[in-house]
PDB file of C-alpha atoms in Angstrom:
ATOM      1  CA  MET A   1      27.545 -14.137 -23.853  1.00 83.00           C
ATOM      2  CA  LYS A   2      28.972 -14.395 -20.344  1.00 93.00           C
ATOM      3  CA  PRO A   3      27.440 -14.340 -16.862  1.00 96.00           C
ATOM      4  CA  GLN A   4      27.437 -11.026 -15.065  1.00 94.00           C
ATOM      5  CA  TYR A   5      28.587 -12.637 -11.807  1.00 96.00           C
ATOM      6  CA  SER A   6      31.532 -14.929 -11.176  1.00 97.00           C
ATOM      7  CA  LEU A   7      30.425 -18.328  -9.902  1.00 98.00           C
ATOM      8  CA  LEU A   8      33.490 -18.424  -7.626  1.00 97.00           C
ATOM      9  CA  ASP A   9      32.250 -15.214  -5.989  1.00 97.00           C
ATOM     10  CA  VAL A  10      28.736 -16.663  -5.710  1.00 98.00           C
ATOM     11  CA  PHE A  11      30.077 -19.840  -4.072  1.00 98.00           C
ATOM     12  CA  SER A  12      32.133 -17.732  -1.663  1.00 97.00           C
ATOM     13  CA  LEU A  13      29.027 -15.745  -0.677  1.00 97.00           C
ATOM     14  CA  ILE A  14      27.177 -18.996   0.003  1.00 97.00           C
ATOM     15  CA  ASP A  15      30.048 -20.356   2.084  1.00 97.00           C
ATOM     16  CA  SER A  16      30.186 -17.144   4.133  1.00 97.00           C
ATOM     17  CA  GLY A  17      26.408 -17.126   4.691  1.00 96.00           C
ATOM     18  CA  ASN A  18      26.062 -13.878   2.757  1.00 96.00           C
ATOM     19  CA  TYR A  19      22.861 -14.682   0.876  1.00 94.00           C
ATOM     20  CA  TRP A  20      19.200 -13.791   1.117  1.00 89.00           C
ATOM     21  CA  PHE A  21      16.071 -15.440  -0.263  1.00 84.00           C
ATOM     22  CA  SER A  22      13.734 -12.606  -1.210  1.00 76.00           C
ATOM     23  CA  ALA A  23      10.981 -14.989  -2.246  1.00 67.00           C
ATOM     24  CA  PRO A  24      11.737 -18.152  -0.329  1.00 67.00           C
ATOM     25  CA  SER A  25       8.203 -19.434  -0.451  1.00 78.00           C
ATOM     26  CA  ARG A  26       8.235 -20.178  -4.184  1.00 85.00           C
ATOM     27  CA  SER A  27      11.766 -21.622  -4.216  1.00 90.00           C
ATOM     28  CA  TYR A  28      11.275 -23.617  -1.024  1.00 89.00           C
ATOM     29  CA  ARG A  29       7.814 -24.762  -2.087  1.00 90.00           C
ATOM     30  CA  SER A  30       9.075 -25.940  -5.465  1.00 91.00           C
ATOM     31  CA  VAL A  31      11.789 -28.068  -3.872  1.00 93.00           C
ATOM     32  CA  MET A  32       9.426 -29.352  -1.196  1.00 92.00           C
ATOM     33  CA  ASN A  33       6.790 -30.260  -3.814  1.00 91.00           C
ATOM     34  CA  VAL A  34       9.302 -32.152  -5.958  1.00 91.00           C
ATOM     35  CA  PHE A  35      10.401 -34.278  -3.033  1.00 90.00           C
ATOM     36  CA  ALA A  36       7.056 -34.560  -1.221  1.00 89.00           C
ATOM     37  CA  LYS A  37       6.502 -38.198  -2.245  1.00 84.00           C
ATOM     38  CA  THR A  38      10.082 -39.469  -1.975  1.00 87.00           C
ATOM     39  CA  THR A  39      12.182 -37.548   0.526  1.00 88.00           C
ATOM     40  CA  PRO A  40      10.110 -34.764   2.096  1.00 84.00           C
ATOM     41  CA  LYS A  41      12.092 -31.650   2.979  1.00 88.00           C
ATOM     42  CA  THR A  42      11.565 -28.952   5.590  1.00 91.00           C
ATOM     43  CA  PRO A  43      12.092 -25.298   4.598  1.00 91.00           C
ATOM     44  CA  ASP A  44      15.613 -25.438   6.095  1.00 92.00           C
ATOM     45  CA  GLU A  45      16.380 -28.608   4.121  1.00 94.00           C
ATOM     46  CA  ALA A  46      14.942 -27.006   0.982  1.00 94.00           C
ATOM     47  CA  ALA A  47      17.207 -23.974   1.481  1.00 93.00           C
ATOM     48  CA  ALA A  48      20.236 -26.247   1.926  1.00 95.00           C
ATOM     49  CA  PHE A  49      19.251 -28.153  -1.240  1.00 96.00           C
ATOM     50  CA  ILE A  50      18.942 -24.892  -3.188  1.00 96.00           C
ATOM     51  CA  LEU A  51      22.338 -23.623  -2.056  1.00 97.00           C
ATOM     52  CA  SER A  52      23.912 -26.999  -2.793  1.00 97.00           C
ATOM     53  CA  GLY A  53      22.319 -26.968  -6.245  1.00 97.00           C
ATOM     54  CA  ILE A  54      23.710 -23.516  -6.977  1.00 98.00           C
ATOM     55  CA  LYS A  55      27.166 -24.739  -5.993  1.00 98.00           C
ATOM     56  CA  THR A  56      27.008 -27.443  -8.703  1.00 97.00           C
ATOM     57  CA  LEU A  57      26.789 -24.814 -11.447  1.00 98.00           C
ATOM     58  CA  THR A  58      29.531 -24.316 -13.993  1.00 97.00           C
ATOM     59  CA  ASP A  59      29.835 -21.746 -16.746  1.00 96.00           C
ATOM     60  CA  LYS A  60      28.408 -24.411 -19.075  1.00 97.00           C
ATOM     61  CA  ASN A  61      25.057 -24.109 -17.251  1.00 98.00           C
ATOM     62  CA  PHE A  62      24.683 -20.383 -17.999  1.00 98.00           C
ATOM     63  CA  VAL A  63      21.628 -19.438 -20.072  1.00 98.00           C
ATOM     64  CA  GLN A  64      21.403 -15.627 -20.040  1.00 97.00           C
ATOM     65  CA  THR A  65      21.460 -12.443 -18.012  1.00 96.00           C
ATOM     66  CA  VAL A  66      18.070 -10.775 -17.675  1.00 95.00           C
ATOM     67  CA  LEU A  67      17.182  -7.273 -16.551  1.00 90.00           C
ATOM     68  CA  GLN A  68      15.457  -7.407 -13.187  1.00 79.00           C
ATOM     69  CA  TRP A  69      14.817  -4.606 -10.705  1.00 73.00           C
ATOM     70  CA  GLY A  70      17.053  -2.284 -12.714  1.00 77.00           C
ATOM     71  CA  SER A  71      19.989  -4.676 -12.539  1.00 84.00           C
ATOM     72  CA  GLY A  72      21.126  -7.891 -14.160  1.00 91.00           C
ATOM     73  CA  ALA A  73      20.242 -11.343 -12.871  1.00 95.00           C
ATOM     74  CA  ASP A  74      22.033 -14.423 -14.180  1.00 97.00           C
ATOM     75  CA  VAL A  75      19.926 -17.392 -15.276  1.00 98.00           C
ATOM     76  CA  TYR A  76      21.223 -20.959 -15.258  1.00 98.00           C
ATOM     77  CA  GLY A  77      19.712 -24.318 -16.068  1.00 97.00           C
ATOM     78  CA  VAL A  78      20.885 -27.567 -14.529  1.00 97.00           C
ATOM     79  CA  ILE A  79      19.811 -31.145 -14.033  1.00 95.00           C
ATOM     80  CA  TYR A  80      20.368 -31.687 -10.315  1.00 95.00           C
ATOM     81  CA  GLU A  81      19.304 -34.752  -8.373  1.00 92.00           C
ATOM     82  CA  GLY A  82      17.474 -35.948 -11.486  1.00 91.00           C
ATOM     83  CA  TYR A  83      15.319 -32.845 -11.979  1.00 94.00           C
ATOM     84  CA  PRO A  84      15.613 -29.859 -14.359  1.00 96.00           C
ATOM     85  CA  TRP A  85      16.021 -26.626 -12.391  1.00 96.00           C
ATOM     86  CA  TYR A  86      15.725 -22.985 -13.388  1.00 97.00           C
ATOM     87  CA  ILE A  87      18.098 -20.926 -11.254  1.00 97.00           C
ATOM     88  CA  LYS A  88      18.325 -17.142 -11.186  1.00 96.00           C
ATOM     89  CA  PHE A  89      20.202 -14.807  -8.867  1.00 95.00           C
ATOM     90  CA  MET A  90      21.944 -11.476  -8.618  1.00 95.00           C
ATOM     91  CA  VAL A  91      24.773 -10.138  -6.511  1.00 95.00           C
ATOM     92  CA  ASP A  92      25.039  -6.686  -5.002  1.00 91.00           C
ATOM     93  CA  ASP A  93      26.732  -5.033  -2.040  1.00 89.00           C
ATOM     94  CA  ASP A  94      24.443  -6.981   0.307  1.00 88.00           C
ATOM     95  CA  GLY A  95      25.487 -10.372  -1.111  1.00 94.00           C
ATOM     96  CA  LEU A  96      23.751 -13.075  -3.142  1.00 95.00           C
ATOM     97  CA  GLN A  97      20.107 -12.091  -3.603  1.00 91.00           C
ATOM     98  CA  GLU A  98      16.914 -12.608  -5.551  1.00 88.00           C
ATOM     99  CA  ILE A  99      17.504 -16.355  -5.584  1.00 92.00           C
ATOM    100  CA  SER A 100      14.936 -18.140  -7.705  1.00 92.00           C
ATOM    101  CA  PHE A 101      15.137 -21.950  -7.828  1.00 94.00           C
ATOM    102  CA  HIS A 102      12.314 -23.989  -9.250  1.00 94.00           C
ATOM    103  CA  VAL A 103      11.574 -26.751 -11.724  1.00 93.00           C
ATOM    104  CA  ALA A 104      12.097 -25.446 -15.248  1.00 95.00           C
ATOM    105  CA  GLU A 105       8.775 -24.241 -16.646  1.00 94.00           C
ATOM    106  CA  LYS A 106       9.998 -24.115 -20.248  1.00 95.00           C
ATOM    107  CA  ASP A 107      12.878 -25.678 -22.135  1.00 96.00           C
ATOM    108  CA  MET A 108      16.181 -23.855 -21.782  1.00 96.00           C
ATOM    109  CA  ILE A 109      19.358 -24.161 -23.815  1.00 97.00           C
ATOM    110  CA  THR A 110      22.587 -23.268 -22.026  1.00 97.00           C
ATOM    111  CA  ILE A 111      25.399 -21.429 -23.817  1.00 97.00           C
ATOM    112  CA  SER A 112      27.187 -24.775 -24.134  1.00 96.00           C
ATOM    113  CA  GLY A 113      24.180 -26.311 -25.907  1.00 96.00           C
ATOM    114  CA  ILE A 114      22.867 -28.377 -22.994  1.00 94.00           C
ATOM    115  CA  LYS A 115      19.078 -28.713 -23.167  1.00 96.00           C
ATOM    116  CA  ILE A 116      17.307 -28.353 -19.832  1.00 95.00           C
ATOM    117  CA  PRO A 117      13.786 -29.656 -20.468  1.00 94.00           C
ATOM    118  CA  ALA A 118      10.666 -28.249 -18.872  1.00 93.00           C
ATOM    119  CA  GLY A 119       8.944 -30.296 -16.190  1.00 83.00           C
ATOM    120  CA  GLU A 120      10.045 -33.130 -14.001  1.00 67.00           C
ATOM    121  CA  LEU A 121      12.361 -35.840 -15.336  1.00 57.00           C
ATOM    122  CA  LYS A 122      12.140 -38.476 -12.611  1.00 55.00           C
TER     123      LYS A 122
END
């Protein structure tokens, strides 16, 4: 099983600013909630955190490709800044889209066997 989208292409889209959060409220809110007690983040800081988190991904973090909106979306799991994150996105002619970034709600196992546990670790 391999990701549908090249991470190098995804990173390039982020670097060029060619990305769009279709549901920023959930992704932003998740990041803001996680850090509310320690290092509160604004929506802009949450977006920067999300993009930075995506750029830490390697092929080892890949979980699966899921069918979404008639196309494939790649799902990754990663421990980033001490928290387990569920990350999903797709790429089309308009760039990196449908970015979902929130604390893992259920355990995930990456293709390399890394367990990303549900809930908050810290």
